Amino acid sequence: MRVNYDEYLVDDNLYINWYPGHMKKTKELVRDNLKLVDVVVELLDARIPFSSKNPDIDKLAGNKPRVVILNKSDLADRAKLDRWIKYYKDRGIKAIPLDTMKGTGLNKVVDECRNAVKDKMDALVEKGRKERPIRIMIVGVPNVGKSSIINKLTGRKSTVTGDRPGVTKGKQWVRLKGNLELLDTPGILWPKFEDQEVALNLAFSRAIKDEILDVETLALRLIGKLMVIEPEKLKTRYKLDALGERDIDTMDLIGQKRGFIIGNRELDYTRIATTVLNEFREGKIGKITLEVPEDIKK
């Protein structure tokens, strides 16, 4: 037998809205230090390029040269990733896919930062000014991989990293090779998620802490999304002959297949939920991108 979670999980009211005090402080830190920076490096999650883009950054950065990085590209669907690269190219922005685990794309990031301010630096030299380091600010939502990128660029463990939002604390200037200086900031979210699809995508990728969410309902939403966009990968990962008619039915099938049973032969929904969420985040379900440029609401 199983507990009837249908009403609890399907007719839920999962509304995500998170803006702790340190987010406000981070926004102020970014705004106050922009005058010291030559280039703004905007770091996005390649699996959710639109959802992980903070709309506040456009206002804060203004006319500063911008470099876009699509991090965790190793976890993204390559065909969909190419569509995002083209999307940015069509808007005059070079988006660089990056895999921090292997370091793939790091040299392109450095080169693009140099290209973005080449005219400015050449003009300073022509005026007789001593060449100074190019100053970079790296910004992005929590858990998008900023600290890992900095550690790769410096070749040493210069900042604290972890798979938890908000690990980076305060402002840090980091000296990079090649006469570059980088200002790292904590991840910054925005006060209100007008689009709950965006909020869900951020929660799926753990930009929002699991501790403040209903992980069982969150995993159910993820299963429902994967049933639509990646049904074969979902079936393959959990060895399912077919998916259920509803997301809760598929969740049950996953639990039964994995043997996640407790008590009087009841399904352990918490274990099912944490397994599905973790395996998506680790790329074990497959290389998955949750959104494409066509999904952006006009």
PDB file of C-alpha atoms in Angstrom:
ATOM      1  CA  MET A   1       0.000   0.000   0.000  1.00  0.00           C
ATOM      2  CA  ARG A   2       1.041   3.654  -0.305  1.00  0.00           C
ATOM      3  CA  VAL A   3       0.057   6.904   1.298  1.00  0.00           C
ATOM      4  CA  ASN A   4      -2.318   8.944  -0.887  1.00  0.00           C
ATOM      5  CA  TYR A   5      -0.120  11.940  -1.583  1.00  0.00           C
ATOM      6  CA  ASP A   6      -2.080  12.927  -4.694  1.00  0.00           C
ATOM      7  CA  GLU A   7      -3.929  15.844  -3.135  1.00  0.00           C
ATOM      8  CA  TYR A   8      -0.961  16.942  -1.033  1.00  0.00           C
ATOM      9  CA  LEU A   9       1.538  16.921  -3.898  1.00  0.00           C
ATOM     10  CA  VAL A  10      -0.586  17.765  -6.934  1.00  0.00           C
ATOM     11  CA  ASP A  11      -2.898  20.471  -5.561  1.00  0.00           C
ATOM     12  CA  ASP A  12      -0.038  22.262  -3.858  1.00  0.00           C
ATOM     13  CA  ASN A  13       0.629  25.929  -3.434  1.00  0.00           C
ATOM     14  CA  LEU A  14       4.394  26.049  -3.807  1.00  0.00           C
ATOM     15  CA  TYR A  15       5.181  29.736  -4.089  1.00  0.00           C
ATOM     16  CA  ILE A  16       8.850  30.686  -4.012  1.00  0.00           C
ATOM     17  CA  ASN A  17       9.879  34.169  -2.908  1.00  0.00           C
ATOM     18  CA  TRP A  18      13.227  34.584  -1.172  1.00  0.00           C
ATOM     19  CA  TYR A  19      15.236  37.700  -0.465  1.00  0.00           C
ATOM     20  CA  PRO A  20      17.238  37.545   2.793  1.00  0.00           C
ATOM     21  CA  GLY A  21      19.030  40.593   4.112  1.00  0.00           C
ATOM     22  CA  HIS A  22      22.459  39.673   2.757  1.00  0.00           C
ATOM     23  CA  MET A  23      21.065  39.841  -0.797  1.00  0.00           C
ATOM     24  CA  LYS A  24      20.256  43.529  -0.315  1.00  0.00           C
ATOM     25  CA  LYS A  25      23.772  44.127   1.019  1.00  0.00           C
ATOM     26  CA  THR A  26      25.301  42.303  -1.959  1.00  0.00           C
ATOM     27  CA  LYS A  27      23.323  44.420  -4.399  1.00  0.00           C
ATOM     28  CA  GLU A  28      24.599  47.545  -2.667  1.00  0.00           C
ATOM     29  CA  LEU A  29      28.168  46.167  -2.732  1.00  0.00           C
ATOM     30  CA  VAL A  30      27.955  45.567  -6.500  1.00  0.00           C
ATOM     31  CA  ARG A  31      26.527  49.037  -7.130  1.00  0.00           C
ATOM     32  CA  ASP A  32      29.093  50.815  -4.942  1.00  0.00           C
ATOM     33  CA  ASN A  33      32.115  49.081  -6.470  1.00  0.00           C
ATOM     34  CA  LEU A  34      31.206  49.200 -10.150  1.00  0.00           C
ATOM     35  CA  LYS A  35      33.177  52.429 -10.612  1.00  0.00           C
ATOM     36  CA  LEU A  36      36.355  50.462  -9.815  1.00  0.00           C
ATOM     37  CA  VAL A  37      35.701  47.829 -12.474  1.00  0.00           C
ATOM     38  CA  ASP A  38      36.516  47.709 -16.201  1.00  0.00           C
ATOM     39  CA  VAL A  39      34.524  44.603 -17.161  1.00  0.00           C
ATOM     40  CA  VAL A  40      31.442  42.910 -15.701  1.00  0.00           C
ATOM     41  CA  VAL A  41      31.514  39.135 -16.071  1.00  0.00           C
ATOM     42  CA  GLU A  42      27.964  37.818 -15.874  1.00  0.00           C
ATOM     43  CA  LEU A  43      27.871  34.169 -14.895  1.00  0.00           C
ATOM     44  CA  LEU A  44      24.825  32.134 -15.914  1.00  0.00           C
ATOM     45  CA  ASP A  45      23.883  28.488 -15.428  1.00  0.00           C
ATOM     46  CA  ALA A  46      23.988  26.850 -18.875  1.00  0.00           C
ATOM     47  CA  ARG A  47      21.002  24.670 -17.929  1.00  0.00           C
ATOM     48  CA  ILE A  48      18.838  27.728 -17.174  1.00  0.00           C
ATOM     49  CA  PRO A  49      20.406  30.756 -18.915  1.00  0.00           C
ATOM     50  CA  PHE A  50      17.262  32.867 -18.724  1.00  0.00           C
ATOM     51  CA  SER A  51      16.188  31.924 -15.204  1.00  0.00           C
ATOM     52  CA  SER A  52      19.689  32.422 -13.780  1.00  0.00           C
ATOM     53  CA  LYS A  53      20.005  35.897 -15.293  1.00  0.00           C
ATOM     54  CA  ASN A  54      19.436  38.544 -12.652  1.00  0.00           C
ATOM     55  CA  PRO A  55      17.521  41.443 -14.264  1.00  0.00           C
ATOM     56  CA  ASP A  56      19.075  43.815 -11.714  1.00  0.00           C
ATOM     57  CA  ILE A  57      22.509  43.273 -13.296  1.00  0.00           C
ATOM     58  CA  ASP A  58      21.515  45.095 -16.498  1.00  0.00           C
ATOM     59  CA  LYS A  59      20.550  48.150 -14.463  1.00  0.00           C
ATOM     60  CA  LEU A  60      23.577  47.964 -12.185  1.00  0.00           C
ATOM     61  CA  ALA A  61      26.158  47.360 -14.923  1.00  0.00           C
ATOM     62  CA  GLY A  62      24.803  50.041 -17.243  1.00  0.00           C
ATOM     63  CA  ASN A  63      27.206  50.625 -20.126  1.00  0.00           C
ATOM     64  CA  LYS A  64      30.114  48.676 -18.648  1.00  0.00           C
ATOM     65  CA  PRO A  65      31.617  46.119 -21.071  1.00  0.00           C
ATOM     66  CA  ARG A  66      29.999  42.747 -20.439  1.00  0.00           C
ATOM     67  CA  VAL A  67      31.182  39.163 -20.852  1.00  0.00           C
ATOM     68  CA  VAL A  68      28.640  36.356 -20.459  1.00  0.00           C
ATOM     69  CA  ILE A  69      29.702  32.916 -19.241  1.00  0.00           C
ATOM     70  CA  LEU A  70      27.450  29.877 -19.549  1.00  0.00           C
ATOM     71  CA  ASN A  71      28.824  27.796 -16.698  1.00  0.00           C
ATOM     72  CA  LYS A  72      28.172  24.112 -16.017  1.00  0.00           C
ATOM     73  CA  SER A  73      28.018  23.586 -19.770  1.00  0.00           C
ATOM     74  CA  ASP A  74      29.092  19.986 -19.171  1.00  0.00           C
ATOM     75  CA  LEU A  75      25.676  19.378 -17.591  1.00  0.00           C
ATOM     76  CA  ALA A  76      23.707  21.058 -20.387  1.00  0.00           C
ATOM     77  CA  ASP A  77      22.237  19.689 -23.609  1.00  0.00           C
ATOM     78  CA  ARG A  78      24.721  20.693 -26.314  1.00  0.00           C
ATOM     79  CA  ALA A  79      22.163  21.421 -29.038  1.00  0.00           C
ATOM     80  CA  LYS A  80      20.166  23.691 -26.735  1.00  0.00           C
ATOM     81  CA  LEU A  81      23.369  25.313 -25.482  1.00  0.00           C
ATOM     82  CA  ASP A  82      24.266  26.215 -29.076  1.00  0.00           C
ATOM     83  CA  ARG A  83      20.885  27.886 -29.435  1.00  0.00           C
ATOM     84  CA  TRP A  84      21.643  30.055 -26.400  1.00  0.00           C
ATOM     85  CA  ILE A  85      25.072  30.983 -27.759  1.00  0.00           C
ATOM     86  CA  LYS A  86      23.399  32.062 -31.005  1.00  0.00           C
ATOM     87  CA  TYR A  87      20.746  33.960 -29.051  1.00  0.00           C
ATOM     88  CA  TYR A  88      23.437  36.097 -27.403  1.00  0.00           C
ATOM     89  CA  LYS A  89      25.464  36.431 -30.596  1.00  0.00           C
ATOM     90  CA  ASP A  90      22.403  37.837 -32.368  1.00  0.00           C
ATOM     91  CA  ARG A  91      22.315  40.488 -29.640  1.00  0.00           C
ATOM     92  CA  GLY A  92      25.976  41.395 -30.026  1.00  0.00           C
ATOM     93  CA  ILE A  93      27.125  39.501 -26.930  1.00  0.00           C
ATOM     94  CA  LYS A  94      29.651  36.695 -26.931  1.00  0.00           C
ATOM     95  CA  ALA A  95      28.513  33.930 -24.581  1.00  0.00           C
ATOM     96  CA  ILE A  96      31.288  31.544 -23.569  1.00  0.00           C
ATOM     97  CA  PRO A  97      30.402  27.978 -22.489  1.00  0.00           C
ATOM     98  CA  LEU A  98      32.487  26.901 -19.515  1.00  0.00           C
ATOM     99  CA  ASP A  99      33.140  23.627 -17.709  1.00  0.00           C
ATOM    100  CA  THR A 100      34.906  24.482 -14.474  1.00  0.00           C
ATOM    101  CA  MET A 101      35.521  20.829 -13.619  1.00  0.00           C
ATOM    102  CA  LYS A 102      37.822  20.431 -16.634  1.00  0.00           C
ATOM    103  CA  GLY A 103      38.691  24.096 -17.047  1.00  0.00           C
ATOM    104  CA  THR A 104      37.371  24.090 -20.618  1.00  0.00           C
ATOM    105  CA  GLY A 105      36.714  27.644 -21.816  1.00  0.00           C
ATOM    106  CA  LEU A 106      38.763  29.488 -19.175  1.00  0.00           C
ATOM    107  CA  ASN A 107      41.301  30.897 -21.640  1.00  0.00           C
ATOM    108  CA  LYS A 108      38.479  32.243 -23.785  1.00  0.00           C
ATOM    109  CA  VAL A 109      37.049  34.056 -20.760  1.00  0.00           C
ATOM    110  CA  VAL A 110      40.356  35.819 -20.075  1.00  0.00           C
ATOM    111  CA  ASP A 111      40.831  36.677 -23.759  1.00  0.00           C
ATOM    112  CA  GLU A 112      37.306  38.081 -24.038  1.00  0.00           C
ATOM    113  CA  CYS A 113      37.800  40.251 -20.942  1.00  0.00           C
ATOM    114  CA  ARG A 114      40.947  41.670 -22.527  1.00  0.00           C
ATOM    115  CA  ASN A 115      39.186  42.263 -25.849  1.00  0.00           C
ATOM    116  CA  ALA A 116      36.319  44.039 -24.107  1.00  0.00           C
ATOM    117  CA  VAL A 117      38.607  46.792 -22.772  1.00  0.00           C
ATOM    118  CA  LYS A 118      41.403  46.753 -25.348  1.00  0.00           C
ATOM    119  CA  ASP A 119      40.570  50.200 -26.753  1.00  0.00           C
ATOM    120  CA  LYS A 120      40.396  51.704 -23.271  1.00  0.00           C
ATOM    121  CA  MET A 121      43.732  50.226 -22.201  1.00  0.00           C
ATOM    122  CA  ASP A 122      45.441  51.217 -25.466  1.00  0.00           C
ATOM    123  CA  ALA A 123      44.204  54.786 -24.982  1.00  0.00           C
ATOM    124  CA  LEU A 124      45.686  54.926 -21.470  1.00  0.00           C
ATOM    125  CA  VAL A 125      49.071  53.760 -22.756  1.00  0.00           C
ATOM    126  CA  GLU A 126      48.994  56.349 -25.556  1.00  0.00           C
ATOM    127  CA  LYS A 127      48.432  59.045 -22.941  1.00  0.00           C
ATOM    128  CA  GLY A 128      51.556  57.916 -21.156  1.00  0.00           C
ATOM    129  CA  ARG A 129      49.725  56.218 -18.309  1.00  0.00           C
ATOM    130  CA  LYS A 130      51.345  53.199 -16.749  1.00  0.00           C
ATOM    131  CA  GLU A 131      49.646  49.952 -17.693  1.00  0.00           C
ATOM    132  CA  ARG A 132      47.503  48.717 -14.815  1.00  0.00           C
ATOM    133  CA  PRO A 133      45.660  45.447 -14.187  1.00  0.00           C
ATOM    134  CA  ILE A 134      42.323  44.974 -15.908  1.00  0.00           C
ATOM    135  CA  ARG A 135      39.703  44.959 -13.161  1.00  0.00           C
ATOM    136  CA  ILE A 136      36.881  42.453 -13.452  1.00  0.00           C
ATOM    137  CA  MET A 137      33.708  42.011 -11.422  1.00  0.00           C
ATOM    138  CA  ILE A 138      32.087  38.598 -11.538  1.00  0.00           C
ATOM    139  CA  VAL A 139      28.382  38.471 -10.735  1.00  0.00           C
ATOM    140  CA  GLY A 140      25.763  35.746 -10.691  1.00  0.00           C
ATOM    141  CA  VAL A 141      23.074  33.993  -8.688  1.00  0.00           C
ATOM    142  CA  PRO A 142      24.064  31.707  -5.780  1.00  0.00           C
ATOM    143  CA  ASN A 143      25.535  28.296  -6.557  1.00  0.00           C
ATOM    144  CA  VAL A 144      26.355  29.139 -10.173  1.00  0.00           C
ATOM    145  CA  GLY A 145      30.068  28.371  -9.678  1.00  0.00           C
ATOM    146  CA  LYS A 146      31.781  31.740  -9.167  1.00  0.00           C
ATOM    147  CA  SER A 147      34.276  30.567  -6.564  1.00  0.00           C
ATOM    148  CA  SER A 148      35.211  27.494  -8.596  1.00  0.00           C
ATOM    149  CA  ILE A 149      35.965  29.690 -11.610  1.00  0.00           C
ATOM    150  CA  ILE A 150      38.153  32.019  -9.558  1.00  0.00           C
ATOM    151  CA  ASN A 151      40.068  29.078  -8.124  1.00  0.00           C
ATOM    152  CA  LYS A 152      40.717  27.780 -11.648  1.00  0.00           C
ATOM    153  CA  LEU A 153      41.825  31.205 -12.884  1.00  0.00           C
ATOM    154  CA  THR A 154      44.249  31.662 -10.003  1.00  0.00           C
ATOM    155  CA  GLY A 155      45.445  28.075 -10.007  1.00  0.00           C
ATOM    156  CA  ARG A 156      44.992  27.853  -6.275  1.00  0.00           C
ATOM    157  CA  LYS A 157      42.215  27.575  -3.719  1.00  0.00           C
ATOM    158  CA  SER A 158      41.775  31.290  -3.125  1.00  0.00           C
ATOM    159  CA  THR A 159      38.105  31.345  -2.128  1.00  0.00           C
ATOM    160  CA  VAL A 160      35.767  29.104  -0.204  1.00  0.00           C
ATOM    161  CA  THR A 161      33.577  26.916  -2.430  1.00  0.00           C
ATOM    162  CA  GLY A 162      30.706  24.559  -1.873  1.00  0.00           C
ATOM    163  CA  ASP A 163      27.486  23.201  -3.343  1.00  0.00           C
ATOM    164  CA  ARG A 164      25.405  25.468  -1.147  1.00  0.00           C
ATOM    165  CA  PRO A 165      24.042  28.924  -1.948  1.00  0.00           C
ATOM    166  CA  GLY A 166      25.764  31.790  -0.196  1.00  0.00           C
ATOM    167  CA  VAL A 167      29.146  30.173   0.519  1.00  0.00           C
ATOM    168  CA  THR A 168      31.126  33.203  -0.711  1.00  0.00           C
ATOM    169  CA  LYS A 169      31.090  35.901   1.973  1.00  0.00           C
ATOM    170  CA  GLY A 170      31.812  39.600   1.464  1.00  0.00           C
ATOM    171  CA  LYS A 171      34.023  41.329  -1.078  1.00  0.00           C
ATOM    172  CA  GLN A 172      37.250  39.710  -2.247  1.00  0.00           C
ATOM    173  CA  TRP A 173      39.866  41.131  -4.660  1.00  0.00           C
ATOM    174  CA  VAL A 174      41.773  38.295  -6.300  1.00  0.00           C
ATOM    175  CA  ARG A 175      44.936  38.744  -8.399  1.00  0.00           C
ATOM    176  CA  LEU A 176      44.920  36.658 -11.555  1.00  0.00           C
ATOM    177  CA  LYS A 177      47.633  35.710 -13.989  1.00  0.00           C
ATOM    178  CA  GLY A 178      48.182  37.997 -16.936  1.00  0.00           C
ATOM    179  CA  ASN A 179      47.833  41.282 -15.063  1.00  0.00           C
ATOM    180  CA  LEU A 180      44.165  40.847 -14.179  1.00  0.00           C
ATOM    181  CA  GLU A 181      42.369  41.619 -10.940  1.00  0.00           C
ATOM    182  CA  LEU A 182      38.981  40.193 -10.107  1.00  0.00           C
ATOM    183  CA  LEU A 183      36.398  41.388  -7.609  1.00  0.00           C
ATOM    184  CA  ASP A 184      34.322  38.482  -6.371  1.00  0.00           C
ATOM    185  CA  THR A 185      30.915  39.044  -4.796  1.00  0.00           C
ATOM    186  CA  PRO A 186      28.420  36.681  -3.135  1.00  0.00           C
ATOM    187  CA  GLY A 187      25.583  35.357  -5.270  1.00  0.00           C
ATOM    188  CA  ILE A 188      22.739  37.813  -5.714  1.00  0.00           C
ATOM    189  CA  LEU A 189      19.070  37.019  -6.226  1.00  0.00           C
ATOM    190  CA  TRP A 190      16.289  39.558  -6.701  1.00  0.00           C
ATOM    191  CA  PRO A 191      13.512  40.556  -4.321  1.00  0.00           C
ATOM    192  CA  LYS A 192      10.490  39.010  -6.024  1.00  0.00           C
ATOM    193  CA  PHE A 193      10.084  36.260  -8.577  1.00  0.00           C
ATOM    194  CA  GLU A 194       7.347  37.514 -10.884  1.00  0.00           C
ATOM    195  CA  ASP A 195       7.554  34.291 -12.889  1.00  0.00           C
ATOM    196  CA  GLN A 196       7.257  31.166 -10.744  1.00  0.00           C
ATOM    197  CA  GLU A 197       8.724  29.095 -13.597  1.00  0.00           C
ATOM    198  CA  VAL A 198      11.928  31.067 -13.109  1.00  0.00           C
ATOM    199  CA  ALA A 199      11.764  30.488  -9.365  1.00  0.00           C
ATOM    200  CA  LEU A 200      11.301  26.746  -9.874  1.00  0.00           C
ATOM    201  CA  ASN A 201      14.250  26.518 -12.269  1.00  0.00           C
ATOM    202  CA  LEU A 202      16.450  28.274  -9.708  1.00  0.00           C
ATOM    203  CA  ALA A 203      15.240  25.890  -7.023  1.00  0.00           C
ATOM    204  CA  PHE A 204      15.847  22.844  -9.254  1.00  0.00           C
ATOM    205  CA  SER A 205      19.475  23.963  -9.732  1.00  0.00           C
ATOM    206  CA  ARG A 206      19.843  24.762  -5.985  1.00  0.00           C
ATOM    207  CA  ALA A 207      20.345  28.494  -6.354  1.00  0.00           C
ATOM    208  CA  ILE A 208      17.713  28.600  -3.622  1.00  0.00           C
ATOM    209  CA  LYS A 209      18.369  26.547  -0.507  1.00  0.00           C
ATOM    210  CA  ASP A 210      16.478  23.269  -0.226  1.00  0.00           C
ATOM    211  CA  GLU A 211      16.105  23.923   3.498  1.00  0.00           C
ATOM    212  CA  ILE A 212      13.476  26.615   2.899  1.00  0.00           C
ATOM    213  CA  LEU A 213      11.489  24.610   0.323  1.00  0.00           C
ATOM    214  CA  ASP A 214       9.153  21.638   0.233  1.00  0.00           C
ATOM    215  CA  VAL A 215      11.552  19.261  -1.528  1.00  0.00           C
ATOM    216  CA  GLU A 216       8.899  16.613  -2.169  1.00  0.00           C
ATOM    217  CA  THR A 217       6.707  19.027  -4.112  1.00  0.00           C
ATOM    218  CA  LEU A 218       9.790  20.538  -5.789  1.00  0.00           C
ATOM    219  CA  ALA A 219      10.925  17.109  -7.008  1.00  0.00           C
ATOM    220  CA  LEU A 220       7.410  16.388  -8.234  1.00  0.00           C
ATOM    221  CA  ARG A 221       7.508  19.575 -10.301  1.00  0.00           C
ATOM    222  CA  LEU A 222      10.905  18.592 -11.717  1.00  0.00           C
ATOM    223  CA  ILE A 223       9.631  15.134 -12.628  1.00  0.00           C
ATOM    224  CA  GLY A 224       6.650  16.723 -14.364  1.00  0.00           C
ATOM    225  CA  LYS A 225       8.942  19.015 -16.350  1.00  0.00           C
ATOM    226  CA  LEU A 226      11.274  16.186 -17.356  1.00  0.00           C
ATOM    227  CA  MET A 227       8.291  14.080 -18.449  1.00  0.00           C
ATOM    228  CA  VAL A 228       7.617  16.793 -21.038  1.00  0.00           C
ATOM    229  CA  ILE A 229      11.090  17.828 -22.213  1.00  0.00           C
ATOM    230  CA  GLU A 230      13.255  14.726 -21.564  1.00  0.00           C
ATOM    231  CA  PRO A 231      11.012  11.659 -21.133  1.00  0.00           C
ATOM    232  CA  GLU A 232      13.527   9.181 -22.554  1.00  0.00           C
ATOM    233  CA  LYS A 233      16.332  10.302 -20.242  1.00  0.00           C
ATOM    234  CA  LEU A 234      13.977   9.994 -17.273  1.00  0.00           C
ATOM    235  CA  LYS A 235      12.944   6.461 -18.305  1.00  0.00           C
ATOM    236  CA  THR A 236      16.526   5.395 -18.962  1.00  0.00           C
ATOM    237  CA  ARG A 237      17.910   6.678 -15.654  1.00  0.00           C
ATOM    238  CA  TYR A 238      15.257   4.982 -13.537  1.00  0.00           C
ATOM    239  CA  LYS A 239      14.848   1.900 -15.736  1.00  0.00           C
ATOM    240  CA  LEU A 240      11.163   2.534 -16.379  1.00  0.00           C
ATOM    241  CA  ASP A 241       9.331   0.770 -19.193  1.00  0.00           C
ATOM    242  CA  ALA A 242       6.951   3.718 -19.381  1.00  0.00           C
ATOM    243  CA  LEU A 243       6.200   6.899 -17.499  1.00  0.00           C
ATOM    244  CA  GLY A 244       3.081   7.303 -15.395  1.00  0.00           C
ATOM    245  CA  GLU A 245       0.055   9.201 -16.609  1.00  0.00           C
ATOM    246  CA  ARG A 246       0.748  11.915 -14.033  1.00  0.00           C
ATOM    247  CA  ASP A 247       3.897  13.200 -12.371  1.00  0.00           C
ATOM    248  CA  ILE A 248       2.886  11.605  -9.045  1.00  0.00           C
ATOM    249  CA  ASP A 249       2.494   8.241 -10.816  1.00  0.00           C
ATOM    250  CA  THR A 250       6.004   8.547 -12.255  1.00  0.00           C
ATOM    251  CA  MET A 251       7.317   9.522  -8.823  1.00  0.00           C
ATOM    252  CA  ASP A 252       5.745   6.336  -7.436  1.00  0.00           C
ATOM    253  CA  LEU A 253       7.331   4.248 -10.189  1.00  0.00           C
ATOM    254  CA  ILE A 254      10.768   5.707  -9.436  1.00  0.00           C
ATOM    255  CA  GLY A 255      10.353   4.937  -5.734  1.00  0.00           C
ATOM    256  CA  GLN A 256       9.226   1.378  -6.436  1.00  0.00           C
ATOM    257  CA  LYS A 257      12.074   0.770  -8.872  1.00  0.00           C
ATOM    258  CA  ARG A 258      14.667   2.048  -6.403  1.00  0.00           C
ATOM    259  CA  GLY A 259      13.070   0.223  -3.468  1.00  0.00           C
ATOM    260  CA  PHE A 260      12.478   3.356  -1.430  1.00  0.00           C
ATOM    261  CA  ILE A 261       9.998   1.747   0.960  1.00  0.00           C
ATOM    262  CA  ILE A 262       9.416   2.539   4.638  1.00  0.00           C
ATOM    263  CA  GLY A 263       7.126   1.307   7.377  1.00  0.00           C
ATOM    264  CA  ASN A 264       4.057  -0.588   6.228  1.00  0.00           C
ATOM    265  CA  ARG A 265       5.254  -0.847   2.621  1.00  0.00           C
ATOM    266  CA  GLU A 266       4.793   2.878   2.102  1.00  0.00           C
ATOM    267  CA  LEU A 267       6.891   4.870  -0.348  1.00  0.00           C
ATOM    268  CA  ASP A 268       9.553   7.136   1.137  1.00  0.00           C
ATOM    269  CA  TYR A 269       8.730  10.335  -0.756  1.00  0.00           C
ATOM    270  CA  THR A 270      11.461  12.351   0.928  1.00  0.00           C
ATOM    271  CA  ARG A 271      14.112   9.904  -0.263  1.00  0.00           C
ATOM    272  CA  ILE A 272      12.623   9.794  -3.761  1.00  0.00           C
ATOM    273  CA  ALA A 273      12.610  13.596  -3.892  1.00  0.00           C
ATOM    274  CA  THR A 274      16.180  14.117  -2.691  1.00  0.00           C
ATOM    275  CA  THR A 275      17.435  11.401  -5.060  1.00  0.00           C
ATOM    276  CA  VAL A 276      15.763  12.884  -8.146  1.00  0.00           C
ATOM    277  CA  LEU A 277      16.874  16.430  -7.314  1.00  0.00           C
ATOM    278  CA  ASN A 278      20.463  15.405  -6.574  1.00  0.00           C
ATOM    279  CA  GLU A 279      20.746  13.209  -9.657  1.00  0.00           C
ATOM    280  CA  PHE A 280      19.465  16.015 -11.878  1.00  0.00           C
ATOM    281  CA  ARG A 281      21.952  18.462 -10.337  1.00  0.00           C
ATOM    282  CA  GLU A 282      24.839  16.018 -10.748  1.00  0.00           C
ATOM    283  CA  GLY A 283      23.963  15.266 -14.375  1.00  0.00           C
ATOM    284  CA  LYS A 284      23.172  11.618 -13.672  1.00  0.00           C
ATOM    285  CA  ILE A 285      19.777  11.798 -15.368  1.00  0.00           C
ATOM    286  CA  GLY A 286      21.553  13.154 -18.443  1.00  0.00           C
ATOM    287  CA  LYS A 287      22.709  16.398 -20.021  1.00  0.00           C
ATOM    288  CA  ILE A 288      19.615  18.527 -19.596  1.00  0.00           C
ATOM    289  CA  THR A 289      18.747  22.147 -20.351  1.00  0.00           C
ATOM    290  CA  LEU A 290      15.438  23.221 -18.847  1.00  0.00           C
ATOM    291  CA  GLU A 291      14.727  26.179 -21.114  1.00  0.00           C
ATOM    292  CA  VAL A 292      15.430  27.450 -24.627  1.00  0.00           C
ATOM    293  CA  PRO A 293      15.423  31.022 -26.019  1.00  0.00           C
ATOM    294  CA  GLU A 294      11.957  30.504 -27.481  1.00  0.00           C
ATOM    295  CA  ASP A 295      10.607  30.120 -23.936  1.00  0.00           C
ATOM    296  CA  ILE A 296      11.388  33.745 -23.091  1.00  0.00           C
ATOM    297  CA  LYS A 297       8.164  35.674 -22.767  1.00  0.00           C
ATOM    298  CA  LYS A 298       8.031  38.684 -25.027  1.00  0.00           C
TER     299      LYS A 298
END
